[in-house]
Coordinates of C-alpha atoms in Angstrom, one line a residue:
Chain A
M1 CA 112.2 -144.5 151.9
R2 CA 109.5 -142.7 153.4
K3 CA 106.5 -144.2 155.6
G4 CA 104.4 -141.6 157.2
D5 CA 106.8 -139.3 159.3
V6 CA 109.1 -142.3 159.1
I7 CA 112.6 -142.2 157.4
V8 CA 113.1 -145.8 156.4
L9 CA 117.2 -146.2 155.7
E10 CA 118.2 -148.3 152.7
H11 CA 121.8 -149.2 154.0
L12 CA 121.4 -148.9 157.3
P13 CA 124.5 -146.8 158.6
A14 CA 126.3 -148.7 161.3
A15 CA 127.3 -147.1 164.5
V16 CA 131.0 -147.8 164.1
A17 CA 132.2 -145.9 167.2
Y18 CA 130.7 -144.1 170.2
A19 CA 132.2 -142.7 173.6
A20 CA 130.1 -141.2 176.7
G21 CA 131.2 -139.0 178.9
G22 CA 129.9 -138.3 183.0
G23 CA 130.5 -136.2 185.8
R24 CA 131.0 -137.1 189.4
R25 CA 127.1 -137.7 189.9
E26 CA 126.7 -139.6 187.0
L27 CA 129.7 -142.0 187.6
D28 CA 128.2 -142.5 191.0
G29 CA 124.7 -143.9 189.2
P30 CA 124.6 -147.4 187.8
L31 CA 125.7 -146.7 184.5
G32 CA 129.0 -144.8 185.8
S33 CA 131.6 -147.7 184.8
A34 CA 130.3 -147.5 180.9
F35 CA 131.7 -143.9 180.6
D36 CA 134.5 -143.0 178.4
I37 CA 135.5 -140.0 180.4
A38 CA 135.1 -140.3 183.6
E39 CA 136.3 -137.7 185.8
R40 CA 135.0 -136.4 189.4
D41 CA 136.1 -133.0 189.1
T42 CA 133.1 -131.4 186.9
R43 CA 135.5 -128.5 186.2
F44 CA 137.6 -130.7 183.6
G45 CA 140.5 -128.2 184.4
Q46 CA 138.5 -125.0 183.1
K47 CA 138.1 -122.1 184.7
T48 CA 134.2 -121.4 183.5
W49 CA 131.3 -123.9 184.1
E50 CA 130.5 -123.1 179.9
M51 CA 134.0 -124.0 178.9
A52 CA 134.1 -127.2 181.2
E53 CA 131.1 -128.5 179.3
S54 CA 132.8 -127.6 176.2
E55 CA 136.1 -129.4 177.3
L56 CA 133.7 -132.9 178.2
A57 CA 132.2 -132.5 174.9
R58 CA 135.5 -132.4 173.2
R59 CA 137.2 -135.1 174.9
T60 CA 134.0 -137.5 174.1
L61 CA 134.1 -136.8 170.6
E62 CA 137.9 -136.8 170.5
T63 CA 137.5 -140.7 171.8
A64 CA 134.4 -141.7 170.0
F65 CA 137.1 -140.4 166.6
G66 CA 139.6 -142.6 168.1
K67 CA 137.5 -145.3 168.2
V68 CA 136.9 -145.5 164.3
P69 CA 138.4 -148.2 162.4
H70 CA 141.2 -146.8 160.1
D71 CA 139.6 -147.3 156.6
I72 CA 136.6 -145.5 157.7
G73 CA 138.8 -142.4 157.6
T74 CA 137.6 -138.8 159.4
P75 CA 134.2 -137.7 159.5
D76 CA 132.6 -136.0 156.7
V77 CA 130.6 -133.6 159.5
V78 CA 129.7 -133.4 162.4
F79 CA 126.0 -132.8 164.1
A80 CA 126.2 -131.5 168.0
G81 CA 124.5 -129.1 170.2
D82 CA 123.8 -128.3 174.4
L83 CA 121.5 -126.7 176.3
Q84 CA 124.0 -123.2 176.6
C85 CA 122.8 -119.9 175.0
Q86 CA 123.8 -120.2 171.1
C87 CA 124.6 -123.5 171.3
T88 CA 128.5 -122.4 172.7
A89 CA 129.6 -125.6 174.0
S90 CA 129.2 -127.2 170.9
G91 CA 130.9 -124.7 169.2
Y92 CA 134.1 -124.3 171.7
A93 CA 134.5 -127.9 171.7
M94 CA 134.5 -127.8 167.5
R95 CA 137.6 -125.3 167.9
S96 CA 140.0 -128.2 167.9
E97 CA 138.5 -130.4 165.3
D98 CA 139.3 -129.6 161.7
V99 CA 136.0 -131.4 160.8
P100 CA 133.0 -129.3 158.9
F101 CA 130.3 -128.8 162.2
A102 CA 126.9 -128.1 161.8
G103 CA 125.3 -126.8 165.2
L104 CA 121.7 -128.0 166.7
Y105 CA 119.3 -126.9 169.0
G106 CA 116.8 -129.4 169.9
A107 CA 116.9 -129.0 173.9
C108 CA 117.0 -132.6 175.5
S109 CA 115.8 -134.1 172.2
T110 CA 119.7 -132.8 170.3
M111 CA 121.4 -136.1 170.8
A112 CA 118.3 -137.9 168.3
E113 CA 118.0 -134.8 166.7
S114 CA 121.6 -134.9 165.7
A115 CA 122.1 -139.1 165.2
A116 CA 118.7 -139.0 162.8
L117 CA 120.4 -135.9 160.6
A118 CA 123.9 -137.7 160.2
A119 CA 122.2 -141.2 159.5
C120 CA 120.3 -139.5 157.1
L121 CA 123.0 -138.3 155.2
V122 CA 125.4 -141.3 155.4
D123 CA 122.3 -143.1 154.0
G124 CA 121.6 -140.9 150.9
G125 CA 125.8 -141.1 150.4
F126 CA 126.0 -137.4 151.0
A127 CA 129.0 -138.3 153.5
A128 CA 130.8 -141.3 153.7
C129 CA 131.4 -141.4 157.4
A130 CA 129.0 -138.3 160.1
A131 CA 129.1 -137.9 163.9
A132 CA 126.7 -137.2 166.0
M133 CA 126.9 -135.6 169.9
A134 CA 125.3 -133.3 172.5
S135 CA 126.1 -132.2 175.7
S136 CA 124.8 -130.7 179.0
H137 CA 126.4 -129.6 182.1
F138 CA 124.4 -129.3 185.6
C139 CA 126.3 -126.1 186.7
A140 CA 125.9 -124.4 183.4
A141 CA 122.5 -125.1 182.9
E142 CA 121.5 -124.1 186.4
R143 CA 123.3 -120.8 186.4
Q144 CA 122.1 -119.7 182.8
F145 CA 118.4 -121.0 183.4
R146 CA 117.7 -121.1 187.2
T147 CA 119.6 -120.0 189.7
P148 CA 123.1 -119.2 191.0
L149 CA 124.8 -122.5 192.6
G150 CA 125.0 -120.7 195.8
Y151 CA 121.5 -119.8 195.9
G152 CA 119.5 -121.4 198.6
A153 CA 116.3 -123.8 197.0
K154 CA 114.5 -126.4 197.5
R155 CA 113.3 -128.6 194.6
T156 CA 110.2 -129.2 193.7
P157 CA 109.5 -133.2 193.1
T158 CA 108.4 -132.5 189.9
A159 CA 111.7 -130.9 189.0
Q160 CA 115.0 -133.2 187.1
W161 CA 118.6 -132.7 187.1
T162 CA 120.6 -131.6 184.4
V163 CA 123.0 -134.5 183.7
T164 CA 126.5 -133.4 183.0
G165 CA 127.2 -135.6 180.5
A166 CA 128.0 -136.0 177.0
G167 CA 127.6 -139.1 174.1
A168 CA 129.2 -139.0 170.7
V169 CA 128.4 -141.3 167.9
V170 CA 130.4 -141.9 164.4
L171 CA 127.6 -143.6 161.7
A172 CA 129.4 -145.0 158.7
S173 CA 129.1 -148.6 156.7
G174 CA 130.9 -150.7 158.7
R175 CA 130.2 -152.8 161.9
G176 CA 128.6 -152.3 164.8
P177 CA 124.7 -151.5 165.8
R178 CA 122.2 -150.3 163.0
V179 CA 120.7 -147.3 162.5
R180 CA 117.1 -148.8 160.5
A181 CA 114.7 -145.9 160.6
V182 CA 114.6 -142.3 162.2
Q183 CA 111.5 -139.8 162.4
F184 CA 111.6 -135.9 163.0
G185 CA 109.1 -135.2 165.5
R186 CA 106.5 -133.0 165.2
V187 CA 105.8 -130.2 168.2
R188 CA 103.4 -130.9 170.6
D189 CA 101.8 -128.4 173.5
L190 CA 99.3 -129.5 175.4
G191 CA 99.3 -126.7 178.0
V192 CA 101.9 -127.7 180.5
F193 CA 103.5 -124.0 182.0
D194 CA 105.4 -125.0 184.8
A195 CA 109.1 -125.1 184.0
S196 CA 109.9 -127.4 186.4
N197 CA 107.4 -130.4 185.3
M198 CA 109.3 -130.3 181.6
G199 CA 108.4 -134.1 181.6
A200 CA 104.6 -133.4 181.7
A201 CA 105.2 -131.1 178.7
M202 CA 107.4 -133.6 176.8
A203 CA 105.1 -136.3 177.4
P204 CA 102.9 -135.3 174.4
A205 CA 105.2 -134.6 171.8
A206 CA 106.9 -138.4 172.8
A207 CA 103.2 -140.2 172.6
E208 CA 102.8 -138.2 169.2
T209 CA 105.8 -139.2 167.8
L210 CA 105.7 -143.5 169.1
V211 CA 101.6 -143.4 167.6
R212 CA 102.7 -142.2 164.5
Y213 CA 105.6 -144.6 163.8
F214 CA 103.7 -147.5 165.1
D215 CA 100.7 -146.2 163.0
A216 CA 103.1 -145.8 159.9
T217 CA 105.7 -148.9 160.0
G218 CA 102.5 -151.4 161.0
E219 CA 105.1 -152.7 164.2
T220 CA 103.9 -153.0 167.7
P221 CA 106.0 -152.1 170.9
D222 CA 106.3 -156.0 171.9
A223 CA 108.9 -156.3 168.4
F224 CA 111.4 -154.5 170.4
D225 CA 113.7 -155.3 173.7
A226 CA 113.0 -151.7 175.0
V227 CA 111.7 -148.1 174.0
Y228 CA 114.0 -145.6 175.9
T229 CA 112.9 -142.1 175.9
G230 CA 115.4 -139.4 176.7
D231 CA 114.7 -137.6 179.7
L232 CA 110.8 -137.7 180.7
G233 CA 111.3 -138.4 184.2
A234 CA 109.0 -140.2 186.9
V235 CA 106.3 -137.7 186.2
G236 CA 106.9 -137.8 182.2
S237 CA 107.0 -141.4 182.4
N238 CA 103.8 -141.6 183.7
L239 CA 101.9 -139.2 181.5
L240 CA 103.2 -140.9 178.5
G241 CA 102.1 -144.5 179.4
S242 CA 98.4 -142.6 180.2
L243 CA 98.6 -140.9 176.7
L244 CA 99.6 -144.2 174.8
E245 CA 96.9 -146.0 176.7
L246 CA 94.3 -143.4 175.7
E247 CA 95.4 -144.0 171.7
G248 CA 95.1 -147.9 172.8
V249 CA 99.1 -148.6 172.3
R250 CA 100.5 -150.5 175.8
L251 CA 104.2 -149.5 176.3
Q252 CA 105.4 -152.5 178.5
N253 CA 109.5 -152.3 177.7
H254 CA 109.4 -148.6 178.7
R255 CA 112.6 -147.4 179.7
D256 CA 113.5 -143.5 180.4
C257 CA 117.3 -142.2 180.4
G258 CA 116.3 -140.1 183.0
L259 CA 115.4 -142.5 185.2
E260 CA 118.4 -145.3 184.2
I261 CA 121.6 -142.6 184.1
Y262 CA 120.7 -142.0 188.2
G263 CA 119.1 -145.2 188.9
R264 CA 117.1 -145.0 192.5
T265 CA 119.4 -142.1 193.7
A266 CA 117.5 -139.9 191.3
P267 CA 116.7 -136.6 192.6
G268 CA 113.3 -135.4 192.2
S269 CA 111.5 -136.6 189.2
G270 CA 115.0 -138.0 187.3
A271 CA 117.8 -136.3 185.4
S272 CA 117.3 -134.5 182.2
G273 CA 119.9 -132.2 179.8
A274 CA 120.7 -133.3 176.3
G275 CA 123.6 -135.2 177.5
C276 CA 121.4 -137.4 179.6
S277 CA 120.0 -139.1 176.6
A278 CA 123.3 -138.5 174.6
A279 CA 125.1 -140.4 177.8
V280 CA 123.1 -143.2 178.2
L281 CA 122.7 -143.9 174.3
C282 CA 126.2 -144.0 173.6
G283 CA 127.7 -145.4 177.1
H284 CA 124.7 -147.8 177.5
I285 CA 122.1 -148.6 174.6
L286 CA 124.6 -149.0 171.9
P287 CA 127.4 -151.7 173.8
M288 CA 124.3 -153.4 174.6
L289 CA 123.3 -153.5 171.2
A290 CA 127.2 -154.3 170.2
R291 CA 127.0 -157.0 172.6
G292 CA 123.9 -158.6 171.5
E293 CA 122.0 -158.3 174.5
M294 CA 119.6 -156.4 172.6
R295 CA 118.8 -157.1 169.4
R296 CA 115.8 -153.9 168.4
V297 CA 115.7 -150.6 170.1
L298 CA 113.7 -147.4 169.8
F299 CA 115.6 -144.5 170.8
L300 CA 113.2 -141.3 171.6
A301 CA 114.6 -138.3 172.6
T302 CA 112.3 -135.4 173.9
G303 CA 113.1 -132.1 174.2
A304 CA 111.3 -128.9 175.7
L305 CA 110.9 -126.2 174.0
M306 CA 110.9 -123.4 175.5
S307 CA 113.6 -120.5 176.7
Q308 CA 113.7 -118.6 180.5
T309 CA 112.4 -115.4 178.4
T310 CA 109.3 -117.1 177.1
S311 CA 108.1 -119.1 180.4
L312 CA 108.7 -115.4 182.0
Q313 CA 105.8 -113.8 179.9
G314 CA 103.7 -116.9 180.7
E315 CA 103.6 -119.1 177.3
S316 CA 103.0 -122.6 177.9
I317 CA 105.8 -125.3 176.7
P318 CA 106.0 -127.1 173.7
G319 CA 108.0 -130.4 173.1
V320 CA 109.4 -132.4 170.8
A321 CA 110.9 -136.1 170.4
H322 CA 112.6 -137.2 167.8
L323 CA 113.0 -141.3 167.1
V324 CA 115.8 -143.5 165.9
E325 CA 115.7 -146.9 165.5
F326 CA 118.4 -149.1 166.6
C327 CA 118.8 -153.2 165.8
S328 CA 122.3 -155.0 166.3
E329 CA 123.6 -156.4 163.5
E330 CA 122.0 -160.0 164.3
A331 CA 119.0 -158.5 164.0
M332 CA 120.0 -156.8 160.9
A333 CA 120.3 -159.8 159.2
C334 CA 117.3 -161.5 159.9
S335 CA 115.4 -158.7 158.8
Chain B
M1 CA 96.4 -137.6 169.2
K2 CA 93.0 -137.2 170.3
T3 CA 93.8 -135.6 174.0
T4 CA 92.8 -132.6 174.3
K5 CA 94.8 -129.7 176.3
E6 CA 91.7 -130.1 179.2
E7 CA 91.8 -133.9 179.3
Y8 CA 95.9 -133.8 179.5
A9 CA 95.9 -131.3 182.4
V10 CA 93.3 -133.5 184.4
L11 CA 95.8 -136.7 183.5
C12 CA 98.7 -133.6 184.8
K13 CA 97.2 -133.6 187.8
Q14 CA 96.4 -137.1 188.7
A15 CA 100.6 -137.6 188.2
L16 CA 101.8 -135.2 189.9
P17 CA 103.8 -136.2 193.2
H18 CA 103.3 -134.8 196.7
S19 CA 105.5 -132.5 198.1
P20 CA 105.7 -133.8 201.3
V21 CA 104.0 -130.9 203.3
A22 CA 105.0 -132.3 207.5
K23 CA 107.8 -133.3 206.2
D24 CA 108.8 -129.7 204.8
C25 CA 107.1 -127.5 207.8
A26 CA 109.0 -129.5 210.5
W27 CA 112.4 -128.8 208.4
A28 CA 111.0 -125.0 207.8
F29 CA 110.2 -124.7 211.5
C30 CA 113.2 -125.8 213.3
V31 CA 115.6 -124.4 210.6
G32 CA 113.5 -121.4 210.5
G33 CA 112.9 -121.2 214.3
A34 CA 116.6 -121.5 215.0
I35 CA 117.6 -118.9 212.9
C36 CA 115.6 -116.5 214.5
A37 CA 116.4 -117.7 218.1
L38 CA 120.3 -116.7 217.0
G39 CA 118.5 -113.4 216.3
Q40 CA 117.1 -113.1 219.3
I41 CA 120.6 -114.0 221.5
L42 CA 122.7 -111.6 219.2
L43 CA 120.1 -109.0 219.9
D44 CA 120.0 -109.7 223.6
A45 CA 124.2 -109.9 223.2
Y46 CA 124.6 -106.8 221.2
G47 CA 121.6 -105.2 224.0
A48 CA 124.4 -106.0 227.1
L49 CA 127.0 -104.5 225.1
G50 CA 125.7 -101.1 225.5
F51 CA 124.1 -101.1 222.0
E52 CA 120.2 -98.9 222.1
K53 CA 117.6 -101.3 220.9
A54 CA 117.6 -99.8 216.9
D55 CA 121.3 -99.8 216.9
A56 CA 121.6 -103.5 218.1
G57 CA 118.9 -104.6 215.6
T58 CA 121.1 -103.7 213.2
L59 CA 123.6 -105.2 214.3
T60 CA 121.7 -108.4 215.0
S61 CA 120.9 -108.2 210.8
A62 CA 124.7 -107.5 210.1
T63 CA 125.7 -110.4 211.9
L64 CA 123.4 -112.7 210.9
V65 CA 123.9 -111.6 206.7
A66 CA 127.5 -111.9 207.8
L67 CA 127.0 -115.4 208.7
S68 CA 125.3 -116.5 205.4
A69 CA 127.3 -114.9 203.4
V70 CA 129.8 -117.6 204.6
A71 CA 127.6 -120.2 204.7
T72 CA 126.8 -119.3 201.0
A73 CA 130.2 -118.7 199.6
L74 CA 131.5 -122.4 201.9
G75 CA 128.0 -124.0 199.5
W76 CA 126.7 -124.9 203.4
Y77 CA 123.7 -122.4 203.1
Q78 CA 122.7 -124.4 199.8
K79 CA 122.7 -127.4 201.3
L80 CA 120.9 -126.5 203.9
A81 CA 118.1 -125.1 201.7
S82 CA 117.7 -128.1 199.7
K83 CA 116.5 -129.5 203.3
A84 CA 114.8 -126.5 204.8
G85 CA 113.1 -124.9 202.5
A86 CA 111.6 -121.7 203.6
G87 CA 113.4 -122.2 206.8
T88 CA 116.4 -120.4 204.9
L89 CA 114.0 -118.7 202.5
V90 CA 112.2 -116.3 205.0
P91 CA 114.4 -115.3 207.7
I92 CA 117.2 -112.2 206.3
T93 CA 119.5 -114.9 205.7
G94 CA 117.8 -116.0 202.7
F95 CA 118.2 -112.8 201.2
A96 CA 121.8 -112.4 202.3
N97 CA 122.0 -115.4 200.4
A98 CA 119.9 -114.4 197.5
V99 CA 122.9 -111.4 197.1
V100 CA 125.8 -113.2 197.8
S101 CA 125.0 -116.4 195.5
P102 CA 124.7 -114.2 192.1
A103 CA 127.7 -111.9 193.6
I104 CA 130.0 -115.1 193.6
E105 CA 128.5 -116.8 190.8
F106 CA 128.6 -114.5 187.8
K107 CA 132.3 -112.7 189.3
R108 CA 133.2 -114.6 186.0
E109 CA 131.5 -112.1 183.8
G110 CA 133.4 -109.5 185.5
L111 CA 133.6 -107.8 189.0
I112 CA 131.2 -104.8 187.2
T113 CA 129.2 -106.7 184.5
G114 CA 129.1 -109.5 186.4
T115 CA 128.9 -109.2 190.5
G116 CA 128.2 -105.8 190.0
A117 CA 124.9 -106.0 188.0
K118 CA 123.6 -109.3 189.0
M119 CA 123.8 -109.2 192.6
F120 CA 120.1 -108.2 192.9
T121 CA 119.0 -110.5 190.3
I122 CA 117.1 -112.3 193.1
A123 CA 116.8 -109.9 195.9
G124 CA 116.2 -106.6 193.8
P125 CA 112.4 -107.0 193.6
V126 CA 112.4 -107.3 197.5
I127 CA 113.9 -104.1 197.7
V128 CA 111.8 -102.4 195.0
Y129 CA 108.3 -103.3 196.2
G130 CA 109.6 -103.5 199.7
M131 CA 110.5 -99.6 198.9
L132 CA 107.6 -99.0 197.0
A133 CA 105.1 -99.8 199.5
S134 CA 107.1 -98.3 202.2
T135 CA 106.5 -95.1 199.9
V136 CA 103.1 -95.4 199.4
W137 CA 102.4 -95.9 203.5
G138 CA 104.4 -92.6 204.2
V139 CA 102.5 -90.9 201.6
A140 CA 99.3 -92.0 203.4
R141 CA 100.7 -91.4 206.6
H142 CA 101.5 -87.9 205.7
F143 CA 97.8 -86.8 204.2
L144 CA 95.8 -88.7 206.8
W145 CA 96.8 -88.8 209.8
G146 CA 100.2 -85.8 209.2
Chain C
M1 CA 111.3 -117.5 227.6
Q2 CA 112.2 -114.7 225.5
L3 CA 114.2 -117.1 223.1
I4 CA 111.0 -119.8 223.1
R5 CA 108.7 -117.0 221.6
A6 CA 111.4 -115.8 218.8
F7 CA 112.2 -119.6 218.3
V8 CA 108.4 -120.5 218.1
V9 CA 107.0 -117.5 215.8
G10 CA 110.1 -117.0 213.8
G11 CA 109.6 -120.9 212.8
A12 CA 105.7 -120.6 212.3
L13 CA 106.6 -117.4 210.1
C14 CA 108.7 -119.9 208.3
V15 CA 106.1 -122.5 208.1
I16 CA 103.7 -119.8 206.3
G17 CA 105.9 -119.6 203.9
Q18 CA 106.8 -123.3 203.2
L19 CA 103.0 -123.8 202.9
L20 CA 102.7 -121.1 200.2
L21 CA 105.9 -123.0 198.3
D22 CA 104.4 -126.2 198.8
Y23 CA 100.6 -125.4 197.9
T24 CA 100.6 -122.5 195.4
G25 CA 103.7 -123.5 193.5
L26 CA 104.7 -119.6 193.9
T27 CA 108.4 -118.9 193.4
P28 CA 110.5 -117.7 196.0
A29 CA 111.3 -114.5 194.6
R30 CA 107.6 -114.0 195.1
I31 CA 107.1 -115.3 198.2
L32 CA 109.8 -112.9 199.6
T33 CA 108.8 -110.0 197.5
G34 CA 105.1 -110.9 198.9
F35 CA 106.7 -111.3 202.7
V36 CA 108.5 -107.7 202.7
V37 CA 105.6 -106.1 201.2
A38 CA 102.7 -107.8 203.8
G39 CA 105.0 -106.5 206.5
V40 CA 104.9 -102.9 205.1
A41 CA 101.0 -103.6 205.4
L42 CA 100.4 -105.4 208.7
S43 CA 103.2 -102.7 210.4
A44 CA 100.5 -99.9 208.5
L45 CA 97.8 -101.7 209.8
G46 CA 99.3 -101.7 213.5
L47 CA 99.6 -105.2 213.8
Y48 CA 103.1 -106.0 213.6
G49 CA 104.5 -103.8 215.5
P50 CA 102.7 -106.0 219.0
L51 CA 104.2 -109.0 217.1
A52 CA 107.7 -107.5 217.3
D53 CA 107.3 -106.8 221.2
F54 CA 105.9 -110.3 221.8
A55 CA 108.1 -112.2 219.8
G56 CA 111.4 -109.7 218.8
A57 CA 114.0 -111.5 216.4
G58 CA 111.3 -114.0 215.6
A59 CA 109.2 -111.1 214.7
T60 CA 112.1 -109.1 212.7
V61 CA 114.9 -111.5 211.5
P62 CA 112.2 -112.9 209.0
L63 CA 111.7 -110.9 206.0
L64 CA 107.9 -109.8 207.5
G65 CA 109.9 -107.7 210.3
F66 CA 112.3 -106.2 207.0
G67 CA 108.8 -104.7 205.8
H68 CA 107.8 -103.6 209.3
L69 CA 111.5 -101.9 209.5
L70 CA 110.6 -99.8 206.1
A71 CA 107.1 -99.2 207.3
Q72 CA 108.6 -97.5 211.0
G73 CA 111.1 -95.5 209.1
A74 CA 109.0 -93.9 206.4
V75 CA 106.6 -93.1 209.5
E76 CA 109.5 -91.6 211.8
A77 CA 111.2 -89.9 208.9
V78 CA 107.6 -88.4 207.5
E79 CA 106.6 -87.3 211.1
E80 CA 109.8 -85.4 211.4
K81 CA 110.0 -83.9 207.5
G82 CA 107.1 -84.1 206.1
L83 CA 106.0 -85.9 203.2
L84 CA 109.9 -85.8 202.4
G85 CA 110.4 -88.4 204.7
A86 CA 108.4 -90.6 202.7
L87 CA 110.8 -90.8 200.1
T88 CA 114.0 -91.1 202.7
G89 CA 112.3 -93.2 205.5
G90 CA 112.4 -96.6 203.9
F91 CA 115.9 -96.5 202.6
T92 CA 117.4 -95.3 205.8
A93 CA 115.9 -97.6 208.2
A94 CA 117.0 -100.6 205.6
A95 CA 120.5 -98.6 204.8
G96 CA 122.1 -101.6 207.2
G97 CA 121.0 -104.5 206.3
V98 CA 121.0 -103.6 202.7
T99 CA 124.5 -102.5 202.9
A100 CA 126.2 -105.3 204.9
S101 CA 124.2 -107.8 202.0
L102 CA 126.1 -105.7 199.5
V103 CA 129.6 -105.1 201.2
C104 CA 129.1 -109.3 201.9
G105 CA 128.1 -110.5 198.4
F106 CA 131.3 -108.5 197.2
L107 CA 133.9 -109.8 199.4
A108 CA 132.4 -113.0 199.1
A109 CA 133.0 -112.7 195.5
L110 CA 136.5 -111.9 196.1
F111 CA 137.3 -114.6 197.9
S112 CA 134.9 -117.1 197.1
R113 CA 133.8 -119.2 193.8
S114 CA 131.2 -121.2 192.5
R115 CA 130.9 -124.6 193.7
D116 CA 129.1 -127.7 191.8
Q117 CA 126.1 -128.8 194.5
S118 CA 125.8 -131.9 192.7

């Protein structure tokens, strides 16, 4: 059923299995103990940073597959994406999996995008079981989009740090936290040009998606234990608050994956990268819902849709934010 | 959403965290000054060894470049630069770091197509515009004072 | 004494770079390019020579000094060979530093590999 942009699911597919992976810096953060793949060597036994990310994604996905209850069987499709050129981390990770694969690019919004698509397919009966994954690697991102790792540069205070991490979730009918609704975001661009201030570029898209969600469903922010945004960082989170206030929405239970993953040790404005919200969702949010520590959560992953080329050509940065509403099994029973 | 680009630009400006300018400048001054002082020591040493002024200058540059290359290869230059900012950027050691770091980084893409092709991706513009400026000045000098 | 002058002048030139970084949002690559071109211009105006005499390495080690070196090279070559010197002077003067960087870059690439800085 559709309410505005919101797709309200009928059968509430369950997150029957999920896994998160991270590198050294992520393991040292406050969520470190929650990761399934915990390796301090960020090369993950590979020769290049690109293959390291791919290996991290592959291990994370296989760990999630391994947790799927036997009566559910293997996934009918995997939606996955990453930040590398031509989505190679996911594509190469899927070489060793004999499962249909659809590659996605949504920058740092990929985890919500892939989970939303997987949920729709399962809910519509087009797949009995579908998986969603996103990954990123600090070194692969730096060398592709910024500067060589050995280049001496001081980061600006608005810059965000790309997470070395991955998260994978398997959706099917079964036991686990439920997906109640999903919403694909509209692209918004309020004229931010600074590629080292992506939180500011993405905040308008996040505000747009949230305002439309609350309008369409009649829900209020208080109905949720938390509203998680995926990687606005400190600067973007501030701006989201200001934008929502102008729209008459007070968001008091807001948390940002980019601030959760490194806690107080966050460099610059916080973390970013497709793997950031993915790892926080699969290593923190879903386990909390499964344990009943939270009942209802909005998960909103934001992406900045520029490239190095468009930045150099002087274009401003468009943002997008996709939303997935999760609830615990108990909360589902009440509704 | 009702917010316009102009209104958002104001919000962004308010939300912008300020760089700790005094601290940044103190780091830049001390580290940059120290690299230049090291250059002076080398210059004097090469002078004392009997090299003439221009050659001593070239040897000083080459020595600083080599030291920067070693520090870059060991990952130290980046660590220092993350604090020192312009203090490691402006001296010739920063130029060397800009050449050496892509040379190392893109080795996996091949010694020709990676290291060779990308060595000057960052430092290239410095040479291009430096040479252009010096050519313009050379031509001007020839016609105006020649 | 010369050492202190080199430290203070070199440090001050770096502070100018830092202020540009913090206040203008210019990228490091733009600042480096600007410094070299500014060095050529200051040298052409006759301002950088006296500074180099005063501060020694404090003026020659920063990239402004590289610009000064290029400008001096162009002038010397033009005086020697005429207009042809405008084409050869800059590169000749810069050859040492640029080639040293290039050789060090190649050797570093052979003996080192990319490291995670996180």
